Coordinates of C-alpha atoms and ligand atoms in Angstrom, one line a residue:
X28 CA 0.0 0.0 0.0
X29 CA 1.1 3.6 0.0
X30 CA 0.1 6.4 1.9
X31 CA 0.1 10.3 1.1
X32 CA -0.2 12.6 4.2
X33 CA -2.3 15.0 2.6
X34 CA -2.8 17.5 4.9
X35 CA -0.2 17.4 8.1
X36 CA -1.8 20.7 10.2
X37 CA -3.2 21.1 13.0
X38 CA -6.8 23.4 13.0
X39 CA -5.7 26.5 12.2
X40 CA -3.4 25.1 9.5
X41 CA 0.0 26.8 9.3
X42 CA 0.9 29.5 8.6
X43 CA -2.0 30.5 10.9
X44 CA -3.8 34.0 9.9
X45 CA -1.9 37.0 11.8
X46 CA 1.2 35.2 13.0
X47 CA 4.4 36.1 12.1
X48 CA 6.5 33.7 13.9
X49 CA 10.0 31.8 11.4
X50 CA 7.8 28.5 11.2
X51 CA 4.7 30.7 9.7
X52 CA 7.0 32.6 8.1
X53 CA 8.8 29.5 6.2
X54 CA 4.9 28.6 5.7
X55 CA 4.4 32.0 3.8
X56 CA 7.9 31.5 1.9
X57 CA 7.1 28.5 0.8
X58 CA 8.5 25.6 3.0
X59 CA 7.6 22.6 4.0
X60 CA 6.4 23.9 7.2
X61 CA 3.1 24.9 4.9
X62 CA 0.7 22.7 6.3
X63 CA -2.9 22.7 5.6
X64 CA -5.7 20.1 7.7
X65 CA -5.8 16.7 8.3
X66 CA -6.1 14.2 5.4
X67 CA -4.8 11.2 4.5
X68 CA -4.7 8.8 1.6
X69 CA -4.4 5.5 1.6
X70 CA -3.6 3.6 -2.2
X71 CA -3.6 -0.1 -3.4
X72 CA -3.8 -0.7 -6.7
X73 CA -7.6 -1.9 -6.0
X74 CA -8.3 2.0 -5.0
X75 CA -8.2 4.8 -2.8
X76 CA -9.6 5.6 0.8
X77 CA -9.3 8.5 2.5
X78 CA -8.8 8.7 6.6
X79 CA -10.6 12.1 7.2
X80 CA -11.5 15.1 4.7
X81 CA -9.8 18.3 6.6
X82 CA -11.1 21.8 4.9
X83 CA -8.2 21.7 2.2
X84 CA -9.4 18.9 0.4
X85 CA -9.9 20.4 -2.6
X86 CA -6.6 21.8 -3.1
X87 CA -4.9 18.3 -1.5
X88 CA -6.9 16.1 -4.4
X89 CA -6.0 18.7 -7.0
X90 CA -2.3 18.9 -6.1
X91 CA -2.0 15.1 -5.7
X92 CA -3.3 14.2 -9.1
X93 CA -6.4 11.6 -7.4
X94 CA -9.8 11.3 -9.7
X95 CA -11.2 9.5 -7.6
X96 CA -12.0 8.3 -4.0
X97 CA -13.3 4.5 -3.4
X98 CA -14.1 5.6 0.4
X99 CA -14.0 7.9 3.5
X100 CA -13.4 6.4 6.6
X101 CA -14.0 9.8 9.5
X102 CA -12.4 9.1 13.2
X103 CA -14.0 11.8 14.8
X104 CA -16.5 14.8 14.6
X105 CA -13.7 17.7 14.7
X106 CA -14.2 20.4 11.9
X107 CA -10.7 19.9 10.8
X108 CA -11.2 16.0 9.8
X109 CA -14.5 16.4 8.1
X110 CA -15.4 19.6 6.7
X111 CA -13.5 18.9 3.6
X112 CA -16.1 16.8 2.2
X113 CA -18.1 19.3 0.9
X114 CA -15.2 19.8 -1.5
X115 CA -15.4 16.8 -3.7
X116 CA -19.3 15.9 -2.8
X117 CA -20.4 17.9 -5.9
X118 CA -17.7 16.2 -8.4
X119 CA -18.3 12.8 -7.2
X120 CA -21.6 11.7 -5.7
X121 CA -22.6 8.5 -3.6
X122 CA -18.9 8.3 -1.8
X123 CA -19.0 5.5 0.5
X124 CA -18.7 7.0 4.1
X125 CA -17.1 4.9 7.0
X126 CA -17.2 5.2 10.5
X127 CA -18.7 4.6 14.1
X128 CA -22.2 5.5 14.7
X129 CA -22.0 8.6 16.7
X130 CA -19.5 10.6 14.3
X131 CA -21.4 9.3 11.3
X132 CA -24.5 10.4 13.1
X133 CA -22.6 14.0 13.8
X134 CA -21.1 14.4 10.5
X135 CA -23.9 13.4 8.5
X136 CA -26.1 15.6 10.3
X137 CA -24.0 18.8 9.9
X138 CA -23.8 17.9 6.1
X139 CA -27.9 16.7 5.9
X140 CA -28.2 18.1 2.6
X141 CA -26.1 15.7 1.3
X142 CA -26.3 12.0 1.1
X143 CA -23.1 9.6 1.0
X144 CA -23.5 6.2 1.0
X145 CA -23.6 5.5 5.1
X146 CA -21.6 2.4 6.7
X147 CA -21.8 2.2 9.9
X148 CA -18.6 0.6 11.4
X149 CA -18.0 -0.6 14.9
X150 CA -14.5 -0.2 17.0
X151 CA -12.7 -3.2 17.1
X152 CA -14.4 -4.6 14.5
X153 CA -12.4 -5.0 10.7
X154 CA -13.9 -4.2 7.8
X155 CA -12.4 -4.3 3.9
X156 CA -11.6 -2.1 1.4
X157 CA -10.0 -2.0 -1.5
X158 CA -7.9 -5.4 -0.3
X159 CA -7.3 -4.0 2.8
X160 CA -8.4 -4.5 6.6
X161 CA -9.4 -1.6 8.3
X162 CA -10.1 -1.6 12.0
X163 CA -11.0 1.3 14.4
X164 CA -9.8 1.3 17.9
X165 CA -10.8 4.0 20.7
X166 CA -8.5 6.9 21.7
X167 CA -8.8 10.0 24.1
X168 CA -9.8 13.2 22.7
X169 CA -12.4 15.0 24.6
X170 CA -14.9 16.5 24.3
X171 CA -14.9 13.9 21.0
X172 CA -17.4 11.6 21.5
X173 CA -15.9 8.1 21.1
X174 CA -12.9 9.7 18.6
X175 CA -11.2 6.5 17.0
X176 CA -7.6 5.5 15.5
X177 CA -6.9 3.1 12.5
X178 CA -5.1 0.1 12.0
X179 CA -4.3 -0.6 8.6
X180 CA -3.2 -4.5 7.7
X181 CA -2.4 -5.9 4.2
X182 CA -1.1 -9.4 4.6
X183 CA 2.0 -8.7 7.6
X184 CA 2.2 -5.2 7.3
X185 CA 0.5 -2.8 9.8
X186 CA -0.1 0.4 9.7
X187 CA -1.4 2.3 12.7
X188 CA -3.3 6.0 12.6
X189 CA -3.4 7.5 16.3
X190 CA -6.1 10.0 14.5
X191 CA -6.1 12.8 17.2
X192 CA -5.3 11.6 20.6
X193 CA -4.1 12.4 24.6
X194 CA -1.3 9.6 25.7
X195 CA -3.3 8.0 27.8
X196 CA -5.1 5.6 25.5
X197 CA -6.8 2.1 27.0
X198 CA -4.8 -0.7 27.8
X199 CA -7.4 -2.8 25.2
X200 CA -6.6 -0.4 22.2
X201 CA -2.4 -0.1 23.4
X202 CA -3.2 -4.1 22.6
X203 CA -4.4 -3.8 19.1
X204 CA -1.8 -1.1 17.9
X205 CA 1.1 -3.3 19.0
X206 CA 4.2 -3.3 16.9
X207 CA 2.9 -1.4 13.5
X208 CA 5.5 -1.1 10.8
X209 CA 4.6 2.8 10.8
X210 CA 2.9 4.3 13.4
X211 CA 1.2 7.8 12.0
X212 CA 1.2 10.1 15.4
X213 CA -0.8 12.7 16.4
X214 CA 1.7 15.0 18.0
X215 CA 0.6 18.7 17.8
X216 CA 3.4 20.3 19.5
X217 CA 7.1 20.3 21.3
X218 CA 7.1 19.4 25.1
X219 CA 8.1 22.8 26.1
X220 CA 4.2 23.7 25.0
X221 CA 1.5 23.0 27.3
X222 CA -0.9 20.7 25.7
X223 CA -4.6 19.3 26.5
X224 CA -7.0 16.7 24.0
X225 CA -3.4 15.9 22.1
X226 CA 0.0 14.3 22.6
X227 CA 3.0 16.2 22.2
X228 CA 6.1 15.0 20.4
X229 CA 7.8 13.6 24.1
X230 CA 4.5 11.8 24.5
X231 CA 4.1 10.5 20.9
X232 CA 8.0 8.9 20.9
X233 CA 7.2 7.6 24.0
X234 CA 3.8 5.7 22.6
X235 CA 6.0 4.7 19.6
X236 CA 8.2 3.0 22.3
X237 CA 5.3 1.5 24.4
X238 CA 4.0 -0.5 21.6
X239 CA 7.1 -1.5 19.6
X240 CA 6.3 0.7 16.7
X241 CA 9.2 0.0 13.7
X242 CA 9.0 3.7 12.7
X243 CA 7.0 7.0 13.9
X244 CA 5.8 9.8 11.9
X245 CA 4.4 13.2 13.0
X246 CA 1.3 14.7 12.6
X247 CA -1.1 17.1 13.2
X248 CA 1.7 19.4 13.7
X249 CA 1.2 23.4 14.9
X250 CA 3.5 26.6 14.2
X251 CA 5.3 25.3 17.7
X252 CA 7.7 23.7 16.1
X253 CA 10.7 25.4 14.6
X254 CA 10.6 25.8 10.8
X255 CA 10.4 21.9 9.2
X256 CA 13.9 22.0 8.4
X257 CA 15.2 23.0 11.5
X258 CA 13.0 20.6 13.4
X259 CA 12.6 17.7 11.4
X260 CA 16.7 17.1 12.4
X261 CA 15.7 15.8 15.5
X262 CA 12.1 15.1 15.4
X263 CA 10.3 12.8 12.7
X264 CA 7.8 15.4 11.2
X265 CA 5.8 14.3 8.7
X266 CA 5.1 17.0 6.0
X267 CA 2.4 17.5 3.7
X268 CA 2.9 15.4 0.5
X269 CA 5.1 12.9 2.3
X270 CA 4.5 9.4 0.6
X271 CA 5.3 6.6 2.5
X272 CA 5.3 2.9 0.7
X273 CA 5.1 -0.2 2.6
Ligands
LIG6 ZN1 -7.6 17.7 14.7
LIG7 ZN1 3.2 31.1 13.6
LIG8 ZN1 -9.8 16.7 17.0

C-alpha cells in the first residue's frame, strides 16, 4: 500500500492568519512547514480511501493528481477532519462513508443536505476495502465523542493512525496497535508547550516506544515547532505530500 499525508496541520493550519513567527514565516515563503488540515490517503492498486476530509481537500486532491476516492473512513466529529467533504461531494456523488455511529450520526447531520453512502462501522471490529483490513480502535480526545484511531493490515504489514489523541489511551486499544511497521502520530506540538486533547512529540516517541512501533511519523503538527527544516533534524515530522510505501 502507499500512503500520502495529505494535509499534516493542526486546526488553524500553518501558517496560521496573523502570526508572524520563522515556522509561519517558512509557511508564507514557501517551505515545507506549509501545512494545511488533516487528510490522509491510503492507495492499493484496487483503490483509494481517505482517513478524514480536513477543509483543504480540494486543493490536497487537485495537487495530488487523485480522480477518484473509493471511500471515506472519519475518526471523529472535529471540523478539521471532516469539513472537507463538501469539496469533492459535488464532483463525485454516492462516496462511500465509514465510520462509528456517533460521528457518522454528527457528520452526517451537519452535512444533511447531502447524502453519502452511510456504513456504519464498529471499534474493534475489521472491515475491507479495496484489499485491505481496516479496524478502528478508541483513543482520548475529549470532548470527542468516542474519537477513533486506524489500524491498517495488508497481509504482515501494519499500519497504525493514532487519528487525534491524549497519551493515555486504554490498555485494550495499546493491545491492538502493537508493533505497526509505521505508526502515523498525532503530535501537535514540542514538550516545552503545554498541551490538552493531544500528545506532544515527548509523549508520541514515547507511545511509539510503548508499543514497539518499527517507525514513527508526525502529525497534526502546529506553528510550535521550529521551521520543518530545522526541526525535522531531531524530530520525525511528517510534512504534507510525504509518501510513505510499505
Ligand atoms: Zn484535529
Ligand atoms: Zn506562527
Ligand atoms: Zn480533533
Amino acid at each position: 500500500m502507499k500512503i500520502t499525508l495529505l494535509g499534516t496541520g493542526d486546526a488553524p493550519g500553518t501558517p496560521v492568519i496573523g502570526c508572524t513567527c520563522p515556522t509561519c514565516t517558512d509557511a508564507h515563503n514557501g517551505g515545507r512547514s506549509k501545512r494545511t488540515r488533516s487528510s490522509i490517503l491510503i492507495e492499493t492498486e484496487k483503490g483509494k480511501v481517505l482517513v478524514d476530509t480536513g477543509p483543504d481537500l480540494r486543493s490536497q486532491l487537485l495537487g495530488s493528481g487523485v480522480q477518484y476516492i473509493d471511500g471515506v473512513i472519519w475518526t471523529h466529529t472535529h471540523y478539521d477532519h471532516f469539513a472537507g467533504f463538501a469539496e469533492f461531494h459535488r464532483v463525485q456523488y454516492n462516496v462511500d462513508v465509514y465510520g462509528i455511529k456517533e460521528t457518522l450520526d454528527y457528520i452526517l447531520e451537519y452535512l444533511h443536505y447531502m447524502h453519502p453512502r452511510r456504513h456504519e462501522v464498529r471499534m474493534y471490529t475489521p472491515f475491507f476495502l479495496i484489499g485491505l483490513e481496516f479496524t478502528l480502535f478508541e483513543v482520548v480526545h475529549p470532548p470527542a465523542k468516542r474519537p477513533a484511531g486506524v489500524i491498517i493490515k495488508e497481509g504482515k504489514k501494519k499500519v497504525v493512525i493514532t487519528g487525534d489523541t491524549q497519551r493515555n489511551i486504554s490498555s485494550r486499544s495499546l493491545e491492538v496497535m502493537i508493533c505497526p511497521d509505521i505508526l502515523i502520530a498525532d503530535a501537535i506540538v514540542p514538550p516545552t508547550i503545554g498541551v490538552k486533547k493531544h500528545m506532544n512529540s515527548e509523549e508520541a516517541l514515547d507511545l511509539a516506544r510503548e508499543i514497539r512501533a518499527k517507525k514513527v511519523v508526525f502529525t497534526h503538527l502546529s506553528h510550535y515547532f521550529a521551521p520543518h527544516d530545522v526541526a525535522s533534524k531531531e524530530l520525525p515530522l511528517g510534512f504534507d505530500g510525504m509518501e510513505i510505501d510499505i
